[in-house]
Amino acid sequence: MYYDETADAVLKALNTSEAGLSSEEAENRLEKYGKNELKEEEKTSVVKLFLSQFKSFLIVILVVAALVSAALGELIDAFVIMFTVFLAGVLGFVQEYRAEESIKLLKSLTSPEALVVRDKKEVKIPSALLVPGDILLLQTGDRIPADARLLEVLSLKIDESSLTGESAPVGKSTDVFPLETPEPDRKNIAYTGTAVAYGRGKAVITATGMNSAFGKLAGLLGEIERERTPLQEKLDQFGRWLGIATLVVVAFVAVLGVLQGFSPFEMFLWGVALAVAAIPEALPAVVTVGLALGVRRMVKRHALVRKLPSVETLGSTNIICTDKTGTLTQNKMTVEKVYVNRAVLNVTGRGYEPVGDFFRGDEPVSKDEPVSKDEPVSKDEPVSKDEPVSKDEPVSKDAHLHKLLVAGALCNDAGLIQEEEVWDITGDPTEGALVVAAAKAGIWKIALEEKHRRTGEVPFSSERKMMTTLNNSKDGLYAYSKGAPEVILASCTKIFLGEHEEQLTPEIRQEILDTLHEMANQTLRVMGFAYRKVAENILPEEAEKEMVFAGLMGMRDPPREEVKVAIATCADAGIRTVMITGDHKITAFAIARELGIFREGDLVLTGIELDALDDRKFEEIVEKISVYARVYPEHKLKVVEALKKKGYVVAMTGDGVNDAPALKAADMGIAMGITGTDVSKEASSMILTDDNFASIVSAVEEGRNILKNIKNFIAYGLTCHIGVVLIVLVGVLAWQILPVIAVQILWINLITDGLPPMALSLEAPDKGLMKQKPRKSTEGLVSKRMIIASLGLGSLIAIQSLGVLYWSLNNGVSLPKIQTLIFTLVVISLMFNAFNWRSDRNSIFSLGIFTNRSLIYAVLSTVLLQLAAIYVPIMQTAFRTVPLSFSDWAMIIPLASTTLIAMEITKYLEKRIHR
Ligand code: ATP
């Protein structure tokens, strides 16, 4: 049962060891036990998806209409109607299938990973590939991917609320528990679906997939929620409203028609066709496709949207609260300055290459034999690929510097590796920089750790802002701490000065703070270091007092290159950027100013200052604050809530476990794909695959573009529907003539709702998109402007068609010819109209006529279909069309093109007036 056996016995029973399984063995086991997944509910099969297209009310009406036609002997009509139903089904199916595929793609991209030991190496693998016997490494924020027996725990606490409902995290141990222990008390077991709230651990996987005790897999993360978006809701409402209105009008006109002498059957068919033409039944599907395709484009720009409604939220976001480290900056740290023994030293060298030196003025101080740049340290003793570097511990010329660097290297979980001549770090870059700095002085972490074995630790957390380790060496047991300088100083009573431990006087404290401010002003991230000799039996937490201050290190973390532009773009787009960081106020301020986040008149607030404000006071000034420094995770929630109260649509980034509440509370929670914990990712609506602020801005642009495209193809659809309804209504009422017959209306509806809207959803962002203010979240489906434009264009199409009708009637043209003319004029006008709606403001000439290739193909295909409808004999019988002559086309094309010309003129005039 694993919890009642020793760790060794469990390893043995599972036929594994702490060195992990070999890849081969893992593969065998995967075959035997299957993937670490829950059996998903039966997926909607392709056939089901296809059949589901025929469930809509309108389709049912059409089928009834076809049956009635057939019963009355109108076989051709019956066939045409059934054929349109079938085509509509295929079209709907293709669209939904594409949407499904996009969502599946997202699902595969967001599937969780786990850190395991395989072939004696730590590797990240998809959680689905875990097998019993795998050695699992756990750290804060990880979701437990399978049931596991703990082998090692370091202050490990697990949040089991997903199983027990109990919100307080449970401390874990590696003890053996008696057989009768109830499930929740088996503290040496980590259960699938729970999450690491604090600390670290190592465990061996005992059961995967459906075999795990609770079978509640961390599927949460992989799940793309398919909530309906507000836009889709509005569209549904709109459709319902339009449906009822149409049915009333149609019923009225049909009765009128019968009274005027049309046959009841003809009026029935016509009514059905008109209802189909007027109700935008395809729109919700097209909108879903628009959203799904947009989401796919976002993936390419490093943003994974987890919930479709978020796409809309992105379009209305007007404030982005972002972390600093790694999001605005590169998270590639290099120590540039150190403060020891009351003096500041400069550090040379770049990146993670351990080449450089420490200078006091012009004099190098770190090593007895300084290593020159031409003679990199890596050369005198080549290091094998992938292997951490190991060197002997040298004696530094400067005992103070040595102490500081040793503290930095020991109180540290990062590593330094060389792969194909390139130096890199493993673990947290802040810690990596310390390992590199120590190596520059010839202190190699691996060798150092062999002589200073770690026996205990208090891990770093954003709340504590410090970390401590206990290390045993031949000189006895020492505690080493590092963290935010104020926090470290608070735990120190002494300082290492002139090779002695001296009392830390208020003057020296002040000097340290002054130095810290000076470094921070130069945008350096500053950390403090301390040590203390401790008694053998001390608990790590107890060591963090009466420590000896060893010094400061200031590291540079350059801003990401693209961020400054992205922040300026945000400002243009009416979006404010706010920095929220755990870093020091002065460092944060200096970077915010450099990046353009902080502007004249803005405020900078620290977590402590924020705590001192009551809610009302905070809400009064919240709009002025552009930088929050030295915050704790709970402050993020406070900021989100205050901003939301002020009516902002808030995007907030986060990566830690404790960021989850703020991510959930924000309108748009954004998690980091690389450094983010599973827990933060699950709480988010979007994940940045490159952790980059600029990707948020790209996502906002895509979000706005998707909304713009959706609005445009809704407006396009409206134009079509308004045009056709007006033509038929006026034709019947004024001349007692059906300008287009039922099957033609169905055809128009089918081909105009088919390809062009899909192509419009692929339109690229236009130039002005990020110069407009964010869309208000309360804004309607389509703006008044666009409704007026659709009404205008629809009326224009109707007037022309009715003009043709009038002229033809007066010139004795036969009815089938008149209907063919109008039928074709409407379709061709709508194709010109499709180009109008590539943008509601910009001329197609400024967009480039051929820039949306898909639209060109869509229009060409539609025109070909229309030609078939009037020239292919069998289609002529079906659609009651007659072939059109050259002169007919000479009339149709210029008339149809007026739709485009009219809109172009309107756009031009509007721009001029605007200017
Ligand atoms: P951001 O919130 O923008 O990501 P941050 O990385 O500075 O900024 P935290 O990770 O909360 O935020 O760190 C807060 C402070 O804790 C840092 O400014 C630093 O002084 C200290 N710190 C960071 N990492 C460590 C660590 N690994 N060990 C000890 N102290 C650390």
XYZ file of N, CA and C in Angstrom, residues 127-277:
453
model
N 3.133 15.230 -18.577
C 2.616 14.416 -17.475
C 1.953 13.137 -17.963
N 1.444 13.165 -19.179
C 0.751 11.983 -19.703
C 1.697 10.788 -19.836
N 3.005 11.060 -19.916
C 3.958 9.970 -20.149
C 4.554 9.407 -18.864
N 4.057 9.857 -17.725
C 4.583 9.342 -16.457
C 4.155 7.891 -16.262
N 5.050 7.108 -15.609
C 4.721 5.701 -15.334
C 5.052 5.388 -13.870
N 4.439 4.344 -13.319
C 4.793 3.945 -11.962
C 6.288 3.652 -11.895
N 6.950 4.151 -10.856
C 8.387 3.949 -10.735
C 9.184 5.182 -11.108
N 8.545 6.134 -11.784
C 9.241 7.379 -12.124
C 9.550 8.156 -10.853
N 10.739 8.769 -10.826
C 11.093 9.617 -9.686
C 10.694 11.039 -10.023
N 9.821 11.587 -9.197
C 9.198 12.876 -9.473
C 9.809 13.943 -8.565
N 10.185 15.088 -9.150
C 10.708 16.188 -8.338
C 9.632 17.254 -8.215
N 9.391 17.654 -6.987
C 8.286 18.582 -6.756
C 8.789 19.910 -6.240
N 8.183 20.990 -6.736
C 8.488 22.287 -6.149
C 7.227 23.127 -6.050
N 7.357 24.228 -5.315
C 6.194 25.063 -5.034
C 5.429 25.385 -6.314
N 4.114 25.186 -6.248
C 3.268 25.544 -7.381
C 2.996 24.397 -8.333
N 3.673 23.266 -8.162
C 3.434 22.127 -9.065
C 2.110 21.464 -8.731
N 1.417 21.042 -9.762
C 0.241 20.206 -9.572
C 0.763 18.770 -9.521
N 0.308 17.957 -8.574
C 0.802 16.578 -8.498
C 0.180 15.783 -9.649
N 1.008 15.225 -10.537
C 0.464 14.639 -11.762
C -0.009 13.185 -11.615
N 0.424 12.499 -10.536
C 0.032 11.096 -10.351
C 0.235 10.779 -8.876
N -0.351 9.704 -8.402
C -0.153 9.355 -6.994
C 1.316 8.993 -6.775
N 1.883 9.461 -5.665
C 3.301 9.204 -5.446
C 3.603 9.065 -3.956
N 4.626 8.256 -3.663
C 5.089 8.089 -2.290
C 6.296 8.994 -2.122
N 6.278 9.841 -1.068
C 7.352 10.809 -0.882
C 8.629 10.131 -0.406
N 9.762 10.550 -0.982
C 11.059 9.998 -0.593
C 11.867 11.035 0.170
N 11.615 12.303 -0.154
C 12.366 13.387 0.462
C 11.433 14.567 0.591
N 11.433 15.259 1.724
C 10.636 16.474 1.809
C 11.473 17.594 2.403
N 11.317 18.795 1.855
C 11.988 19.965 2.400
C 10.907 21.003 2.645
N 10.460 21.106 3.870
C 9.357 22.006 4.241
C 8.164 21.819 3.307
N 7.956 20.604 2.842
C 6.914 20.385 1.830
C 5.511 20.472 2.424
N 4.709 21.363 1.810
C 3.306 21.469 2.213
C 2.464 21.348 0.957
N 1.397 20.534 1.073
C 0.573 20.313 -0.116
C -0.859 20.773 0.118
N -1.381 21.487 -0.857
C -2.756 21.963 -0.792
C -3.658 20.845 -1.326
N -4.415 20.241 -0.427
C -5.250 19.113 -0.840
C -6.717 19.513 -0.944
N -6.950 20.829 -1.045
C -8.344 21.293 -1.040
C -9.155 20.696 -2.189
N -8.478 20.372 -3.300
C -9.236 19.810 -4.424
C -9.832 18.441 -4.068
N -9.250 17.789 -3.060
C -9.774 16.484 -2.642
C -10.622 16.590 -1.383
N -10.106 17.361 -0.407
C -10.731 17.338 0.911
C -11.580 18.577 1.179
N -11.382 19.639 0.391
C -12.105 20.878 0.639
C -11.425 21.707 1.725
N -10.438 21.117 2.383
C -9.715 21.801 3.458
C -8.701 22.747 2.826
N -8.800 24.081 3.141
C -7.958 25.006 2.403
C -6.539 25.111 2.965
N -6.333 24.780 4.250
C -4.982 24.900 4.804
C -4.092 23.788 4.236
N -2.896 24.148 3.745
C -2.013 23.133 3.190
C -1.564 22.127 4.252
N -1.315 20.900 3.825
C -0.956 19.833 4.753
C 0.558 19.618 4.705
N 1.202 19.627 5.896
C 2.630 19.346 5.958
C 2.863 17.871 5.636
N 3.870 17.578 4.831
C 4.098 16.197 4.424
C 5.359 15.638 5.086
N 5.461 14.322 5.154
C 6.663 13.721 5.736
C 7.000 12.440 4.978
N 8.111 11.838 5.343
C 8.482 10.588 4.681
C 8.339 9.410 5.646
N 7.752 9.676 6.825
C 7.595 8.604 7.828
C 6.736 7.465 7.288
N 6.869 6.314 7.960
C 6.025 5.166 7.602
C 4.761 5.244 8.471
N 3.600 5.030 7.879
C 2.351 5.104 8.636
C 1.708 3.723 8.748
N 1.036 3.483 9.875
C 0.425 2.158 10.030
C -0.689 1.930 9.000
N -0.946 0.666 8.743
C -1.873 0.269 7.690
C -3.264 0.884 7.857
N -3.673 1.045 9.167
C -5.049 1.506 9.378
C -5.218 3.028 9.199
N -4.126 3.737 8.883
C -4.221 5.197 8.720
C -5.230 5.549 7.626
N -6.193 6.436 7.930
C -7.145 6.825 6.876
C -6.457 7.651 5.783
N -7.041 7.641 4.618
C -6.425 8.256 3.444
C -5.855 9.674 3.672
N -6.659 10.619 4.211
C -6.146 11.984 4.319
C -4.945 12.098 5.261
N -4.766 11.123 6.151
C -3.660 11.225 7.108
C -2.388 10.522 6.648
N -2.424 9.930 5.484
C -1.207 9.267 4.975
C -0.289 10.354 4.429
N 0.495 10.920 5.354
C 1.241 12.141 5.006
C 2.426 11.873 4.100
N 2.734 10.618 3.856
C 3.867 10.344 2.957
C 3.404 10.105 1.526
N 2.112 10.359 1.276
C 1.583 10.179 -0.074
C 1.193 11.537 -0.655
N 1.559 11.776 -1.898
C 1.099 12.972 -2.610
C 0.046 12.495 -3.600
N -1.149 13.071 -3.497
C -2.255 12.584 -4.317
C -2.424 13.373 -5.615
N -2.765 12.662 -6.640
C -3.035 13.271 -7.939
C -4.006 14.449 -7.803
N -3.675 15.535 -8.479
C -4.614 16.660 -8.525
C -4.424 17.671 -7.416
N -3.643 17.318 -6.384
C -3.361 18.302 -5.329
C -2.160 19.139 -5.780
N -1.826 20.192 -5.014
C -0.761 21.083 -5.488
C 0.231 21.419 -4.385
N 1.502 21.590 -4.773
C 2.520 21.928 -3.785
C 2.365 23.400 -3.395
N 2.071 23.663 -2.125
C 1.852 25.036 -1.680
C 3.165 25.662 -1.220
N 4.118 24.831 -0.799
C 5.346 25.382 -0.241
C 6.408 24.283 -0.214
N 7.652 24.677 -0.363
C 8.758 23.732 -0.195
C 9.013 22.868 -1.415
N 9.827 21.830 -1.176
C 10.213 20.953 -2.285
C 10.116 19.506 -1.846
N 10.204 18.612 -2.789
C 10.157 17.206 -2.422
C 10.562 16.302 -3.570
N 10.790 15.032 -3.215
C 11.104 14.023 -4.219
C 10.183 12.858 -3.905
N 9.645 12.227 -4.943
C 8.688 11.145 -4.686
C 8.782 10.110 -5.787
N 8.299 8.917 -5.486
C 8.265 7.895 -6.532
C 6.797 7.669 -6.896
N 6.537 7.626 -8.187
C 5.151 7.491 -8.636
C 4.677 6.058 -8.411
N 3.515 5.941 -7.781
C 3.000 4.609 -7.470
C 1.826 4.222 -8.362
N 1.056 5.195 -8.786
C -0.088 4.870 -9.656
C -0.380 6.021 -10.591
N -0.717 5.684 -11.822
C -0.986 6.739 -12.810
C -2.390 6.587 -13.379
N -2.828 7.618 -14.060
C -4.088 7.605 -14.810
C -5.264 7.118 -13.999
N -6.038 6.194 -14.569
C -7.250 5.722 -13.918
C -6.943 4.901 -12.663
N -5.678 4.514 -12.500
C -5.327 3.718 -11.320
C -5.060 4.562 -10.086
N -4.897 5.873 -10.264
C -4.577 6.699 -9.110
C -5.789 6.746 -8.179
N -5.485 6.966 -6.884
C -6.535 6.825 -5.874
C -7.754 7.670 -6.186
N -7.541 8.861 -6.620
C -8.691 9.727 -6.822
C -9.008 9.937 -8.293
N -8.098 9.476 -9.137
C -8.363 9.586 -10.567
C -8.656 11.002 -11.040
N -8.484 11.949 -10.091
C -8.771 13.338 -10.487
C -7.520 13.908 -11.102
N -7.334 13.707 -12.350
C -6.083 14.119 -12.971
C -6.030 15.640 -13.085
N -4.824 16.134 -13.156
C -4.667 17.577 -13.318
C -5.106 17.999 -14.710
N -6.187 17.396 -15.169
C -6.701 17.679 -16.500
C -7.153 19.121 -16.632
N -7.394 19.729 -15.497
C -7.810 21.124 -15.454
C -7.021 21.993 -16.410
N -5.731 21.768 -16.372
C -4.837 22.630 -17.117
C -5.039 22.446 -18.608
N -5.253 21.213 -19.004
C -5.376 20.935 -20.427
C -6.726 21.352 -20.966
N -7.633 21.626 -20.053
C -8.993 21.876 -20.512
C -9.171 23.296 -21.017
N -9.590 23.419 -22.233
C -9.908 24.738 -22.737
C -11.395 24.903 -22.506
N -11.725 25.879 -21.691
C -13.141 25.994 -21.387
C -13.887 26.597 -22.565
N -14.988 25.966 -22.883
C -15.740 26.434 -24.037
C -16.956 27.228 -23.612
N -16.723 28.154 -22.674
C -17.850 28.993 -22.293
C -18.240 29.827 -23.496
N -19.505 30.206 -23.506
C -19.927 31.085 -24.591
C -19.467 32.493 -24.260
N -19.068 33.234 -25.281
C -18.575 34.574 -25.026
C -19.764 35.526 -24.960
N -19.578 36.688 -24.315
C -20.682 37.660 -24.255
C -21.180 37.997 -25.660
N -20.233 38.036 -26.580
C -20.607 38.363 -27.958
C -21.537 37.294 -28.522
N -21.184 36.029 -28.272
C -22.029 34.944 -28.763
C -23.407 35.003 -28.128
N -23.429 35.362 -26.819
C -24.719 35.488 -26.136
C -25.566 36.566 -26.793
N -24.906 37.720 -27.018
C -25.637 38.840 -27.619
C -26.147 38.454 -28.996
N -25.309 37.713 -29.706
C -25.665 37.298 -31.061
C -26.887 36.384 -31.019
N -26.907 35.506 -30.037
C -28.042 34.597 -29.883
C -29.318 35.378 -29.630
N -29.204 36.336 -28.700
C -30.376 37.146 -28.361
C -30.882 37.867 -29.594
N -29.914 38.467 -30.288
C -30.211 39.229 -31.483
C -30.903 38.325 -32.506
N -30.362 37.119 -32.682
C -30.910 36.156 -33.642
C -32.351 35.790 -33.275
N -32.576 35.582 -31.977
C -33.908 35.186 -31.530
C -34.910 36.294 -31.814
N -34.488 37.504 -31.474
C -35.340 38.661 -31.658
C -35.676 38.832 -33.145
N -34.617 38.723 -33.954
C -34.790 38.885 -35.401
C -35.691 37.780 -35.941
N -35.526 36.579 -35.401
C -36.303 35.420 -35.841
C -37.791 35.668 -35.631
N -38.119 36.136 -34.428
C -39.546 36.350 -34.127
C -40.109 37.440 -35.038
N -39.349 38.554 -35.131
C -39.814 39.667 -35.966
C -40.037 39.185 -37.399
N -39.064 38.408 -37.906
C -39.168 37.939 -39.295
C -40.409 37.072 -39.477
N -40.613 36.168 -38.550
C -41.746 35.252 -38.702
C -43.061 36.026 -38.747
N -43.150 37.078 -37.906
C -44.382 37.880 -37.900
C -44.571 38.534 -39.266
N -43.486 39.195 -39.728
C -43.587 39.898 -41.018
C -43.916 38.916 -42.141
N -43.185 37.792 -42.151
C -43.360 36.814 -43.214
C -44.801 36.287 -43.217
N -45.304 35.988 -42.021
C -46.667 35.460 -41.938
C -47.645 36.489 -42.499
N -47.428 37.746 -42.118
C -48.303 38.823 -42.564
C -48.286 38.923 -44.097
N -47.062 38.978 -44.658
C -46.947 39.141 -46.111
C -47.481 37.903 -46.833
N -47.263 36.741 -46.255
C -47.733 35.516 -46.903
C -49.252 35.519 -46.998
N -49.901 35.933 -45.922
C -51.370 35.999 -45.930
C -51.824 37.011 -46.986
N -51.137 38.158 -46.969
C -51.434 39.208 -47.941
C -51.286 38.670 -49.362
N -50.196 37.920 -49.582
C -49.897 37.344 -50.899
C -51.007 36.423 -51.348
N -51.460 35.567 -50.426
C -52.522 34.623 -50.772
C -53.784 35.403 -51.141
N -54.051 36.465 -50.364
C -55.241 37.276 -50.650
C -55.127 37.933 -52.022
N -53.879 38.210 -52.429
C -53.685 38.873 -53.726
C -53.645 37.878 -54.877
N -53.787 36.618 -54.557
C -53.909 35.652 -55.646
C -52.748 34.686 -55.826
N -51.660 34.818 -55.023
C -50.590 33.818 -55.100
C -51.103 32.507 -54.524
N -50.535 31.383 -55.010
C -51.012 30.111 -54.467
C -50.462 29.932 -53.046
N -51.238 29.323 -52.129
C -50.777 29.151 -50.750
C -49.444 28.409 -50.709
N -49.240 27.450 -51.583
C -47.997 26.692 -51.573
C -46.809 27.593 -51.913
N -47.000 28.403 -52.945
C -45.926 29.311 -53.354
C -45.573 30.254 -52.196
N -46.608 30.786 -51.560
C -46.365 31.713 -50.458
C -45.704 31.006 -49.263
N -46.074 29.733 -49.078
C -45.457 28.971 -47.984
C -43.956 28.826 -48.232
N -43.644 28.385 -49.451
C -42.224 28.183 -49.794
C -41.448 29.494 -49.684
N -42.079 30.533 -50.235
C -41.436 31.834 -50.239
C -41.200 32.313 -48.793
N -42.229 32.100 -47.961
C -42.109 32.492 -46.554
C -40.947 31.781 -45.887
N -40.853 30.488 -46.168
C -39.759 29.714 -45.580
C -38.413 30.279 -46.045
N -38.310 30.518 -47.343
C -37.043 31.008 -47.887
C -36.697 32.363 -47.294
N -37.700 33.215 -47.188
C -37.444 34.554 -46.672
C -36.990 34.489 -45.203
N -37.664 33.610 -44.470
C -37.282 33.459 -43.062
C -35.816 33.027 -42.992
N -35.450 32.093 -43.841
C -34.066 31.618 -43.851
C -33.121 32.752 -44.222
N -33.552 33.579 -45.171
C -32.683 34.677 -45.608
C -32.546 35.730 -44.522
